[in-house]
Short mmCIF file of C-alpha atoms and ligand atoms in Angstrom, two decimals:
data_model
loop_
_atom_site.label_atom_id
_atom_site.label_comp_id
_atom_site.label_asym_id
_atom_site.label_seq_id
_atom_site.Cartn_x
_atom_site.Cartn_y
_atom_site.Cartn_z
CA MET A 2 125.15 -4.60 -246.49
CA ALA A 3 127.07 -7.91 -245.28
CA THR A 4 126.54 -8.31 -241.47
CA LYS A 5 128.89 -10.26 -239.92
CA THR A 6 127.75 -11.97 -236.28
CA THR A 7 130.88 -11.71 -233.72
CA ASN A 8 129.00 -13.14 -230.72
CA THR A 9 129.63 -16.48 -231.32
CA ALA A 10 131.35 -17.38 -228.16
CA THR A 11 128.22 -15.84 -226.40
CA ALA A 12 125.76 -16.87 -228.68
CA LYS A 13 126.84 -21.00 -228.10
CA LYS A 14 125.92 -21.11 -224.72
CA THR A 15 122.07 -21.20 -224.38
CA THR A 16 120.82 -18.27 -223.32
CA LYS A 17 118.79 -17.90 -220.42
CA SER A 18 116.85 -15.04 -219.16
CA THR A 19 116.15 -13.58 -215.57
CA ALA A 20 112.47 -12.93 -216.31
CA ALA A 21 111.57 -17.05 -215.75
CA LYS A 22 111.84 -16.61 -212.50
CA LYS A 23 108.12 -16.08 -212.58
CA PRO A 24 105.93 -18.84 -211.93
CA ALA A 25 104.42 -20.24 -215.10
CA ALA A 26 100.72 -19.95 -215.99
CA LYS A 27 98.11 -22.77 -214.80
CA PRO A 28 97.08 -24.58 -217.82
CA GLU A 29 93.33 -23.70 -217.47
CA GLU A 30 95.12 -19.77 -217.94
CA ILE A 31 96.77 -20.75 -221.08
CA LYS A 32 93.23 -22.36 -222.45
CA SER A 33 91.08 -19.60 -221.25
CA ALA A 34 93.25 -17.74 -223.89
CA VAL A 35 91.64 -19.45 -226.55
CA VAL A 36 88.05 -18.17 -227.91
CA SER A 37 85.98 -19.31 -230.19
CA THR A 38 86.79 -21.44 -232.65
CA GLU A 39 84.14 -19.58 -235.05
CA LYS A 40 86.34 -16.72 -235.24
CA LYS A 41 89.05 -16.86 -238.03
CA LYS A 42 93.03 -17.02 -236.47
CA ILE A 43 95.15 -14.15 -237.57
CA LEU A 44 98.27 -13.77 -235.94
CA PHE A 45 100.23 -10.46 -236.35
CA VAL A 46 104.06 -10.86 -236.22
CA ALA A 47 105.80 -7.45 -235.86
CA SER A 48 108.48 -6.08 -234.35
CA GLU A 49 106.70 -3.04 -232.59
CA ALA A 50 102.86 -2.08 -231.31
CA GLN A 51 101.37 0.99 -229.51
CA PRO A 52 100.69 1.41 -226.45
CA PHE A 53 104.00 -1.28 -225.58
CA ILE A 54 107.09 -0.30 -228.06
CA VAL A 55 106.72 2.64 -230.45
CA THR A 56 109.12 4.29 -232.94
CA GLY A 57 106.86 4.73 -235.82
CA GLY A 58 104.01 4.56 -237.72
CA LEU A 59 104.40 0.67 -237.68
CA ALA A 60 103.22 0.59 -233.97
CA GLU A 61 100.32 2.96 -234.64
CA VAL A 62 99.54 0.43 -237.24
CA ILE A 63 99.79 -2.75 -235.71
CA GLY A 64 97.69 -1.62 -232.19
CA SER A 65 95.04 0.17 -233.76
CA LEU A 66 94.44 -2.45 -237.16
CA SER A 67 94.31 -5.73 -234.77
CA LYS A 68 92.26 -3.59 -232.29
CA SER A 69 89.40 -3.03 -235.24
CA LEU A 70 89.80 -6.44 -236.76
CA ALA A 71 89.19 -7.62 -233.12
CA ALA A 72 86.04 -5.44 -233.00
CA THR A 73 84.68 -6.90 -235.66
CA GLY A 74 83.95 -10.01 -233.85
CA ASN A 75 84.90 -12.09 -236.72
CA PHE A 76 88.29 -12.40 -235.90
CA ASP A 77 90.60 -14.12 -232.75
CA VAL A 78 93.59 -11.72 -233.16
CA ARG A 79 96.93 -12.30 -231.43
CA VAL A 80 99.92 -10.24 -232.19
CA VAL A 81 103.78 -11.28 -231.20
CA LEU A 82 106.26 -8.94 -230.07
CA PRO A 83 109.96 -8.92 -228.85
CA LEU A 84 110.03 -8.35 -224.92
CA TYR A 85 112.26 -5.32 -225.13
CA SER A 86 113.47 -3.96 -222.19
CA ASP A 87 112.10 -0.50 -223.11
CA ILE A 88 108.99 -1.78 -222.75
CA LYS A 89 107.59 0.21 -219.35
CA SER A 90 107.09 -1.68 -216.40
CA ALA A 91 103.89 -0.70 -216.04
CA TYR A 92 103.09 -3.09 -218.29
CA ARG A 93 105.93 -5.35 -218.22
CA ASP A 94 104.75 -5.95 -214.66
CA LYS A 95 100.92 -6.87 -216.38
CA PHE A 96 102.47 -9.67 -218.30
CA THR A 97 101.48 -13.10 -217.67
CA TYR A 98 104.38 -15.60 -217.81
CA LEU A 99 103.05 -18.59 -219.80
CA GLY A 100 106.47 -20.86 -219.76
CA ASN A 101 109.65 -21.28 -221.99
CA ILE A 102 110.77 -23.24 -224.78
CA TYR A 103 114.17 -23.59 -226.16
CA VAL A 104 114.46 -22.53 -230.15
CA HIS A 105 116.56 -24.06 -232.38
CA LEU A 106 118.33 -21.80 -235.11
CA ALA A 107 121.43 -23.71 -237.00
CA TRP A 108 123.72 -24.20 -234.31
CA ARG A 109 122.11 -22.32 -231.59
CA ASN A 110 119.64 -23.34 -229.21
CA GLN A 111 118.61 -20.32 -227.29
CA TYR A 112 115.67 -19.80 -224.63
CA CYS A 113 112.55 -18.50 -225.54
CA GLY A 114 110.31 -17.07 -222.48
CA ILE A 115 106.71 -16.31 -223.92
CA PHE A 116 104.35 -13.67 -221.82
CA GLN A 117 101.36 -12.85 -222.41
CA TYR A 118 98.87 -9.99 -222.21
CA GLU A 119 95.39 -8.61 -223.04
CA LYS A 120 94.25 -5.78 -224.08
CA ASP A 121 91.11 -4.36 -226.00
CA GLY A 122 90.30 -8.31 -227.14
CA VAL A 123 93.59 -8.79 -228.68
CA ILE A 124 96.34 -11.41 -227.21
CA PHE A 125 99.93 -9.77 -227.17
CA TYR A 126 102.64 -12.73 -226.75
CA PHE A 127 106.12 -10.89 -226.05
CA ILE A 128 109.26 -13.54 -226.69
CA ASP A 129 111.91 -12.77 -223.98
CA ASN A 130 115.48 -13.50 -224.78
CA GLU A 131 117.68 -10.98 -222.42
CA PHE A 132 120.70 -11.57 -224.61
CA TYR A 133 118.81 -10.62 -227.70
CA PHE A 134 116.16 -7.98 -226.34
CA LYS A 135 117.66 -6.78 -223.30
CA ARG A 136 119.06 -3.43 -224.80
CA PRO A 137 118.20 0.21 -225.46
CA GLY A 138 115.54 0.90 -228.44
CA CYS A 139 114.72 -1.54 -230.83
CA TYR A 140 117.22 -1.59 -233.94
CA GLY A 141 120.57 -0.26 -235.18
CA TYR A 142 122.99 -3.11 -233.81
CA TYR A 143 125.02 -5.13 -235.53
CA ASP A 144 123.43 -8.32 -234.63
CA ASP A 145 119.84 -7.33 -235.88
CA GLY A 146 119.85 -10.10 -238.72
CA GLU A 147 120.70 -12.81 -236.00
CA ARG A 148 118.10 -10.96 -233.29
CA PHE A 149 114.86 -11.07 -236.01
CA ALA A 150 115.57 -14.35 -237.02
CA PHE A 151 115.44 -15.76 -233.40
CA PHE A 152 112.01 -13.69 -233.03
CA SER A 153 110.87 -15.27 -236.34
CA ARG A 154 111.54 -18.82 -235.79
CA SER A 155 110.64 -18.24 -232.04
CA VAL A 156 106.89 -17.10 -233.55
CA LEU A 157 106.39 -20.54 -235.55
CA GLU A 158 107.90 -22.33 -232.74
CA ILE A 159 105.45 -21.15 -229.83
CA MET A 160 102.77 -22.00 -231.92
CA PRO A 161 102.44 -25.79 -230.36
CA PHE A 162 103.07 -24.19 -226.68
CA ILE A 163 100.28 -21.90 -226.95
CA ASN A 164 98.40 -23.95 -229.20
CA PHE A 165 97.03 -21.64 -231.49
CA TYR A 166 97.97 -22.24 -235.24
CA PRO A 167 96.70 -19.15 -236.98
CA GLU A 168 94.80 -19.15 -240.54
CA VAL A 169 96.89 -16.24 -241.49
CA MET A 170 99.88 -15.31 -240.07
CA HIS A 171 100.05 -11.39 -240.99
CA CYS A 172 104.11 -10.51 -240.97
CA HIS A 173 105.17 -6.98 -241.33
CA ASP A 174 108.31 -5.46 -242.76
CA TRP A 175 111.75 -7.19 -242.92
CA GLN A 176 111.66 -8.00 -239.55
CA SER A 177 109.36 -10.48 -239.50
CA ALA A 178 110.26 -11.46 -242.72
CA LEU A 179 112.03 -15.07 -241.86
CA ALA A 180 108.01 -15.91 -240.26
CA ALA A 181 106.45 -16.13 -243.57
CA ILE A 182 110.00 -17.52 -245.53
CA TYR A 183 110.69 -20.43 -242.22
CA LEU A 184 106.81 -21.20 -242.75
CA LYS A 185 107.16 -21.93 -246.57
CA THR A 186 110.76 -23.68 -246.10
CA ASN A 187 110.23 -25.72 -243.60
CA TYR A 188 107.32 -25.70 -240.98
CA CYS A 189 104.45 -25.77 -244.17
CA PHE A 190 105.07 -29.44 -244.16
CA ARG A 191 104.28 -30.22 -240.90
CA GLU A 192 100.78 -31.14 -240.46
CA GLU A 193 99.71 -28.41 -237.88
CA TYR A 194 101.09 -25.69 -239.88
CA GLN A 195 99.91 -26.64 -243.00
CA TYR A 196 97.19 -24.35 -243.68
CA ILE A 197 98.49 -21.50 -242.32
CA ARG A 198 98.73 -18.29 -244.57
CA ALA A 199 101.03 -16.40 -244.78
CA LEU A 200 100.43 -12.20 -245.50
CA PHE A 201 103.25 -9.95 -245.74
CA THR A 202 102.86 -6.21 -245.45
CA ILE A 203 105.49 -3.50 -246.50
CA HIS A 204 105.20 -0.38 -244.48
CA ASN A 205 108.20 0.74 -245.89
CA ILE A 206 110.46 -0.69 -248.98
CA GLU A 207 113.73 1.20 -247.78
CA TYR A 208 114.75 -0.97 -245.40
CA GLN A 209 114.99 -4.75 -246.32
CA GLY A 210 117.19 -6.71 -244.59
CA GLN A 211 119.83 -7.56 -246.47
CA TYR A 212 123.12 -9.70 -245.63
CA SER A 213 125.97 -11.27 -246.71
CA LEU A 214 125.07 -14.82 -248.82
CA ASP A 215 127.86 -16.53 -246.14
CA LEU A 216 125.40 -16.07 -243.43
CA LEU A 217 122.69 -18.32 -244.97
CA GLY A 218 122.96 -21.62 -243.24
CA ASP A 219 125.31 -20.43 -240.38
CA LEU A 220 122.96 -17.34 -238.99
CA PHE A 221 119.33 -17.93 -241.16
CA ASP A 222 119.82 -21.43 -241.20
CA ILE A 223 118.18 -22.07 -244.39
CA PHE A 224 118.79 -24.75 -246.74
CA GLY A 225 121.32 -23.99 -249.81
CA SER A 226 118.27 -25.50 -252.20
CA TYR A 227 116.06 -22.40 -250.65
CA GLN A 228 118.86 -20.08 -251.83
CA TYR A 229 117.17 -18.70 -254.83
CA LEU A 230 114.01 -17.83 -252.60
CA VAL A 231 116.28 -14.92 -250.59
CA GLU A 232 118.96 -14.41 -252.84
CA TYR A 233 118.97 -11.01 -254.83
CA ASN A 234 121.75 -9.28 -256.32
CA ASN A 235 123.93 -11.28 -255.21
CA SER A 236 123.16 -11.05 -251.54
CA ILE A 237 120.43 -12.20 -248.79
CA ASN A 238 117.50 -9.83 -249.08
CA LEU A 239 114.54 -10.81 -246.71
CA MET A 240 112.04 -8.72 -247.52
CA LYS A 241 112.52 -10.05 -251.23
CA GLY A 242 112.38 -13.77 -249.61
CA ALA A 243 109.09 -12.95 -247.84
CA ILE A 244 107.33 -11.35 -250.81
CA GLU A 245 108.59 -15.03 -252.94
CA CYS A 246 107.12 -17.23 -250.07
CA CYS A 247 103.89 -15.49 -249.18
CA GLU A 248 100.54 -16.34 -250.38
CA LYS A 249 99.73 -12.42 -250.81
CA PHE A 250 101.57 -8.99 -250.02
CA SER A 251 100.19 -5.80 -249.17
CA THR A 252 101.17 -2.47 -248.71
CA VAL A 253 99.95 0.90 -246.77
CA SER A 254 98.09 2.51 -249.50
CA PRO A 255 96.73 1.60 -253.19
CA LYS A 256 98.82 4.53 -254.52
CA TYR A 257 101.95 3.21 -253.03
CA ALA A 258 101.15 -0.61 -254.42
CA GLU A 259 101.51 0.86 -257.95
CA GLU A 260 104.34 3.17 -257.15
CA ILE A 261 106.56 0.35 -255.91
CA LYS A 262 106.82 -1.18 -259.40
CA ASP A 263 108.51 1.51 -260.53
CA PRO A 264 112.48 2.08 -259.89
CA TYR A 265 112.29 5.28 -258.34
CA TYR A 266 109.92 4.44 -255.23
CA ALA A 267 111.15 0.56 -255.06
CA HIS A 268 114.87 1.07 -253.62
CA GLY A 269 116.00 -1.82 -255.60
CA LEU A 270 113.03 -4.01 -255.71
CA ASP A 271 111.02 -2.89 -258.16
CA PRO A 272 111.53 -6.71 -260.76
CA ILE A 273 110.57 -8.65 -257.26
CA ILE A 274 107.66 -6.24 -257.05
CA ARG A 275 106.19 -6.54 -260.55
CA LYS A 276 106.81 -10.43 -260.82
CA ASN A 277 104.63 -10.62 -257.95
CA GLU A 278 102.24 -8.54 -258.85
CA PHE A 279 99.54 -10.32 -259.02
CA LYS A 280 99.49 -10.82 -255.42
CA LEU A 281 99.68 -7.45 -254.45
CA THR A 282 96.90 -5.26 -253.07
CA GLY A 283 97.25 -1.57 -251.24
CA ILE A 284 95.17 -1.12 -248.54
CA LEU A 285 95.10 2.38 -246.77
CA ASN A 286 95.82 2.71 -242.91
CA GLY A 287 93.49 4.10 -240.50
CA ILE A 288 94.34 6.19 -237.55
CA ASP A 289 92.69 5.25 -233.92
CA ASP A 290 90.05 8.20 -234.34
CA ILE A 291 89.02 8.31 -230.62
CA GLY A 292 93.05 9.09 -229.65
CA TYR A 293 93.02 11.74 -231.94
CA ASN A 294 89.94 13.54 -231.39
CA CYS A 295 90.24 16.90 -230.57
CA ALA A 296 87.09 17.44 -228.85
CA LEU A 297 88.20 14.10 -226.00
CA ASP A 298 92.47 14.89 -226.28
CA ARG A 299 93.56 15.77 -222.93
CA ASN A 300 97.14 16.72 -224.23
CA ILE A 301 96.16 19.96 -225.94
CA SER A 302 94.93 23.36 -224.49
CA ALA A 303 91.18 23.45 -225.14
CA ASN A 304 89.05 20.74 -226.91
CA TYR A 305 86.83 22.23 -229.73
CA THR A 306 84.29 20.35 -232.45
CA PRO A 307 84.50 20.61 -236.14
CA GLU A 308 81.07 22.29 -235.92
CA ASP A 309 82.59 24.72 -233.62
CA PHE A 310 86.46 25.70 -233.98
CA LYS A 311 86.29 28.53 -231.33
CA ASN A 312 88.59 26.70 -228.83
CA LYS A 313 90.79 26.15 -231.50
CA ALA A 314 91.82 29.72 -231.28
CA ILE A 315 92.96 28.94 -227.29
CA CYS A 316 95.39 26.04 -228.87
CA LYS A 317 97.03 28.44 -231.41
CA GLU A 318 97.75 31.22 -228.39
CA GLU A 319 98.72 29.03 -226.36
CA LEU A 320 101.58 27.14 -228.83
CA GLN A 321 102.63 30.53 -229.81
CA LYS A 322 103.49 31.36 -226.20
CA GLU A 323 104.74 27.92 -225.58
CA LEU A 324 107.12 28.34 -228.28
CA ASN A 325 108.01 31.97 -227.78
CA LEU A 326 106.25 33.46 -231.28
CA PRO A 327 104.19 36.49 -231.02
CA VAL A 328 100.62 35.69 -230.17
CA ARG A 329 98.58 36.99 -233.24
CA ALA A 330 95.36 35.46 -233.98
CA ASP A 331 95.23 36.29 -237.68
CA VAL A 332 98.75 35.20 -239.14
CA PRO A 333 98.94 31.41 -240.38
CA VAL A 334 100.67 29.19 -238.57
CA ILE A 335 102.38 26.36 -240.96
CA SER A 336 103.54 23.07 -239.24
CA MET A 337 105.52 20.22 -239.79
CA VAL A 338 105.72 16.90 -237.54
CA SER A 339 108.18 14.78 -239.23
CA ARG A 340 111.30 12.54 -239.02
CA LEU A 341 114.20 15.04 -240.46
CA VAL A 342 115.00 12.82 -242.96
CA SER A 343 115.29 13.81 -246.91
CA HIS A 344 112.67 11.54 -247.93
CA LYS A 345 110.43 13.26 -245.88
CA GLY A 346 110.69 16.44 -248.45
CA LEU A 347 112.75 18.49 -246.55
CA ASP A 348 115.27 19.31 -249.12
CA LEU A 349 112.25 21.22 -250.86
CA VAL A 350 111.69 22.74 -247.78
CA THR A 351 115.22 23.83 -247.10
CA ALA A 352 115.20 25.24 -250.66
CA ILE A 353 112.20 28.14 -250.24
CA ILE A 354 112.11 28.95 -246.59
CA GLU A 355 113.68 31.99 -246.43
CA ASP A 356 111.51 33.07 -249.14
CA LEU A 357 108.58 31.65 -247.70
CA LEU A 358 109.61 33.51 -244.63
CA GLN A 359 109.28 36.96 -246.24
CA ASP A 360 105.77 36.64 -246.08
CA ASP A 361 103.45 37.28 -242.95
CA ILE A 362 103.33 33.50 -241.47
CA GLN A 363 104.94 31.37 -238.74
CA PHE A 364 106.27 28.17 -238.99
CA VAL A 365 106.67 25.48 -236.39
CA ILE A 366 108.81 22.17 -236.82
CA LEU A 367 109.29 19.08 -234.67
CA GLY A 368 111.10 16.32 -235.00
CA THR A 369 114.89 15.01 -234.99
CA GLY A 370 116.64 12.91 -237.83
CA ASP A 371 119.76 13.80 -239.97
CA SER A 372 122.16 16.32 -238.15
CA HIS A 373 122.16 18.39 -241.20
CA PHE A 374 118.54 18.91 -241.15
CA GLU A 375 118.80 19.71 -237.63
CA GLY A 376 121.37 22.05 -238.02
CA PHE A 377 119.72 23.70 -240.86
CA PHE A 378 116.54 24.56 -239.20
CA SER A 379 118.08 25.59 -235.97
CA ASP A 380 119.81 28.17 -237.48
CA ILE A 381 116.82 29.24 -239.32
CA ALA A 382 115.08 29.57 -235.80
CA ARG A 383 117.84 31.83 -234.71
CA ARG A 384 117.47 34.00 -237.78
CA TYR A 385 113.88 34.28 -237.59
CA PRO A 386 113.27 34.19 -233.87
CA ASP A 387 109.45 35.51 -234.41
CA LYS A 388 108.71 33.47 -237.32
CA PHE A 389 110.30 30.38 -237.06
CA SER A 390 110.49 27.70 -234.19
CA ALA A 391 112.72 24.41 -234.21
CA ASN A 392 111.89 21.87 -232.00
CA ILE A 393 114.66 19.33 -232.50
CA VAL A 394 112.87 16.50 -230.22
CA PHE A 395 110.67 13.88 -229.79
CA ASN A 396 107.69 14.87 -228.12
CA GLY A 397 104.60 13.48 -227.94
CA VAL A 398 102.23 15.76 -226.18
CA LEU A 399 103.90 18.89 -228.50
CA SER A 400 103.08 17.32 -231.39
CA ARG A 401 99.33 16.92 -230.42
CA LYS A 402 99.69 20.72 -229.34
CA ILE A 403 100.77 21.52 -232.60
CA TYR A 404 98.31 19.81 -234.66
CA SER A 405 95.73 21.46 -232.95
CA GLY A 406 97.16 24.85 -232.24
CA SER A 407 98.42 25.53 -236.07
CA ASP A 408 96.61 26.27 -239.13
CA ILE A 409 98.21 24.52 -241.85
CA PHE A 410 100.08 21.36 -241.56
CA LEU A 411 102.93 20.76 -244.21
CA MET A 412 103.51 16.97 -245.72
CA PRO A 413 106.04 17.18 -248.77
CA SER A 414 107.29 13.56 -249.41
CA LYS A 415 109.19 12.63 -251.81
CA SER A 416 107.91 8.96 -251.38
CA GLU A 417 105.34 8.15 -248.67
CA PRO A 418 104.02 4.46 -247.86
CA CYS A 419 100.97 6.09 -246.17
CA GLY A 420 101.69 8.57 -243.72
CA LEU A 421 99.68 9.22 -240.72
CA SER A 422 100.45 12.78 -239.85
CA GLN A 423 97.89 14.15 -242.42
CA MET A 424 95.01 11.97 -241.01
CA ILE A 425 95.59 13.46 -237.26
CA ALA A 426 96.39 17.13 -238.61
CA CYS A 427 92.83 16.94 -240.31
CA ARG A 428 90.86 15.32 -237.70
CA TYR A 429 92.50 18.61 -235.63
CA GLY A 430 90.87 20.74 -238.33
CA THR A 431 94.54 21.86 -239.42
CA VAL A 432 94.55 21.72 -243.37
CA PRO A 433 97.24 19.82 -244.59
CA ILE A 434 99.41 20.39 -247.99
CA VAL A 435 101.01 17.29 -249.35
CA ARG A 436 102.78 16.24 -252.14
CA GLU A 437 100.64 13.59 -254.73
CA THR A 438 102.55 10.45 -253.16
CA GLY A 439 101.70 7.21 -251.75
CA GLY A 440 99.11 7.35 -249.00
CA LEU A 441 99.26 11.23 -249.25
CA TYR A 442 97.86 10.86 -252.68
CA ASP A 443 95.14 8.44 -251.56
CA SER A 444 94.01 10.85 -248.00
CA ILE A 445 94.23 13.97 -249.46
CA LYS A 446 91.70 15.60 -252.10
CA PRO A 447 92.71 18.84 -253.36
CA LEU A 448 90.20 21.34 -251.78
CA GLU A 449 87.95 18.91 -250.17
CA ASN A 450 90.08 18.14 -247.12
CA GLY A 451 93.39 19.77 -247.78
CA TYR A 452 96.09 21.31 -250.98
CA THR A 453 98.02 19.05 -252.71
CA PHE A 454 100.71 18.97 -255.60
CA SER A 455 102.63 16.85 -257.76
CA ASN A 456 106.03 17.07 -259.36
CA TYR A 457 108.74 16.85 -256.66
CA ASN A 458 109.79 20.38 -256.73
CA ALA A 459 110.35 23.43 -254.22
CA HIS A 460 108.68 26.00 -256.65
CA ASP A 461 105.66 24.03 -256.68
CA MET A 462 105.22 23.69 -253.27
CA LEU A 463 105.63 27.29 -252.63
CA PHE A 464 103.18 27.83 -254.94
CA VAL A 465 100.75 25.83 -253.20
CA ILE A 466 101.66 27.52 -249.66
CA ARG A 467 100.95 30.78 -250.96
CA GLN A 468 97.28 29.73 -252.42
CA ALA A 469 96.32 28.51 -248.94
CA ILE A 470 98.03 31.17 -247.39
CA CYS A 471 95.70 33.24 -249.36
CA ASP A 472 92.47 31.31 -249.23
CA TYR A 473 93.28 31.04 -245.09
CA LYS A 474 92.25 34.85 -245.37
CA ASN A 475 88.71 34.38 -246.33
CA LYS A 476 87.56 32.75 -243.07
CA LYS A 477 83.78 31.69 -244.51
CA GLU A 478 85.64 29.53 -247.06
CA TRP A 479 88.48 28.24 -244.78
CA LYS A 480 86.12 27.27 -242.07
CA LYS A 481 84.26 25.10 -244.51
CA LEU A 482 87.68 23.50 -245.49
CA MET A 483 88.39 22.93 -241.73
CA TYR A 484 85.26 20.98 -240.99
CA ARG A 485 85.59 18.97 -244.23
CA ALA A 486 89.34 17.94 -243.12
CA ALA A 487 87.95 17.24 -239.87
CA THR A 488 85.50 15.20 -241.06
CA THR A 489 86.93 13.00 -243.18
CA ASP A 490 86.70 9.69 -242.32
CA PHE A 491 90.12 8.04 -242.02
CA SER A 492 88.78 5.75 -239.03
CA TRP A 493 90.14 1.79 -239.42
CA ASN A 494 86.27 0.66 -240.45
CA ASN A 495 86.86 0.81 -244.22
CA SER A 496 90.25 -0.59 -243.92
CA ALA A 497 89.85 -3.12 -241.65
CA GLN A 498 86.72 -4.24 -244.06
CA LYS A 499 89.36 -4.51 -246.75
CA TYR A 500 91.78 -6.69 -244.22
CA SER A 501 88.92 -8.79 -243.42
CA GLN A 502 87.99 -9.35 -246.86
CA LEU A 503 91.67 -10.52 -248.24
CA TYR A 504 91.96 -12.70 -245.22
CA LEU A 505 88.68 -14.57 -246.27
CA ASP A 506 90.14 -14.39 -249.89
CA MET A 507 93.34 -16.21 -248.71
CA LEU A 508 91.41 -18.92 -246.94
CA LYS A 509 89.44 -19.57 -250.02
C1 GLC B 626 106.11 3.72 -241.85
C2 GLC B 626 105.91 4.63 -243.82
C3 GLC B 626 104.68 5.12 -243.04
C4 GLC B 626 103.33 4.45 -242.82
C5 GLC B 626 103.40 3.64 -241.59
C6 GLC B 626 102.71 2.53 -241.27
O1 GLC B 626 106.33 4.08 -241.09
O2 GLC B 626 106.74 5.31 -243.64
O3 GLC B 626 104.35 5.91 -244.58
O4 GLC B 626 101.96 5.31 -242.43
O5 GLC B 626 104.85 2.73 -241.75
O6 GLC B 626 102.09 1.99 -242.13
#
């Protein structure tokens, strides 16, 4: 899609931020941020990170992976994020203002304030420019290309200021693709930057950052001689550019790394993936196993452990009460916590839901998304008030009550780079049913910790759901399955180890 910037008048002036009024940090404060030189220096570049700003799974991964890598003691991990106005003042007020620089992007010369905050052994930097980031939400603006070009350029420009040249610059998704592209096309010729290696991780190949070729120099500040790196199908494609420019690239599960070589999954990028296959790896995401712990979670109605699920019945009862469903311990509660978009497999659910509701079950859905699905499920809830509960909201506390209070968790995605919800459901002893794709395939094994089906077919899915409903009645065996699900190791330990190895390989 061609995106034309129309903000010339505003952008020609340099844009200054009111945030700059705080006093600059003293040089010794800046120096204290530099930890042992023995540790390998890793810089994450991302557009969101928990707990500061969250719109999806990417934020969870940035927050929890950076923490786990820092905890190994082998890495000095830092993260750069935009300073969105949606970052809550509870955090923002604690950020230290380090100073500001001006960042050139073609004819623009933009203010770039730099804030710092340390959490769980990771240093976070925030790029401040109110013209770009003082808006509600993170994405979806006509000038997203310019906003993230500025962000990516700033990441490279702040390095001398913060005195941190990473050994690996780990970029995530299209919003930070330009950092890898700029490194290769400009910065790696400068002495301080020449040893930086770029790793690019694809969390979702659907969003690639596609723009009109007219914007190459004027907006993205890329020389014509480098057009071949970012050009794809007569457009600029930033994800393609990052794949070409990085030393290595990865996706968030081994299965998805295989799948994106195939046109069915690659949203048009499969020839590029195949061409660069020699530098591709798939590493399964983990989850924050302390944050998602049924024994500790204060958001759920009662705590329990995989050894003693007794209190999970209280969670179920309270959930049924809250959602105005008949309170019945014996009926299986099937749940979905999902964005209501078609690649999450919702067309399979809409195709069979009325059939399924003839069985003695309750079905709970939580999420927002396409109005078509929102309307469909609200209508089903009106027609089957004793069996179906539609919660068309984004509500973190309710999601945990659903994970803990239901028996079966459905995730029939058409494609799923990794998926975190199936792992979270397991942690709460809720048995997942998934389609065998991407990270769902890699994390859920039939009858070991859940149920799976392979073809993207509504009746294959219905067959497996009915098998699970039948197995649910055998309480003894079902408890064993719940136990195996709840004790599957989804911590970051294994995956952080794999990333560590990947970084070390890149530095050889
Ligand atoms: C994206 C993917 C999801 C993955 C998450 C974190 O949101 O759609 O499958 O779990 O990124 O990597």
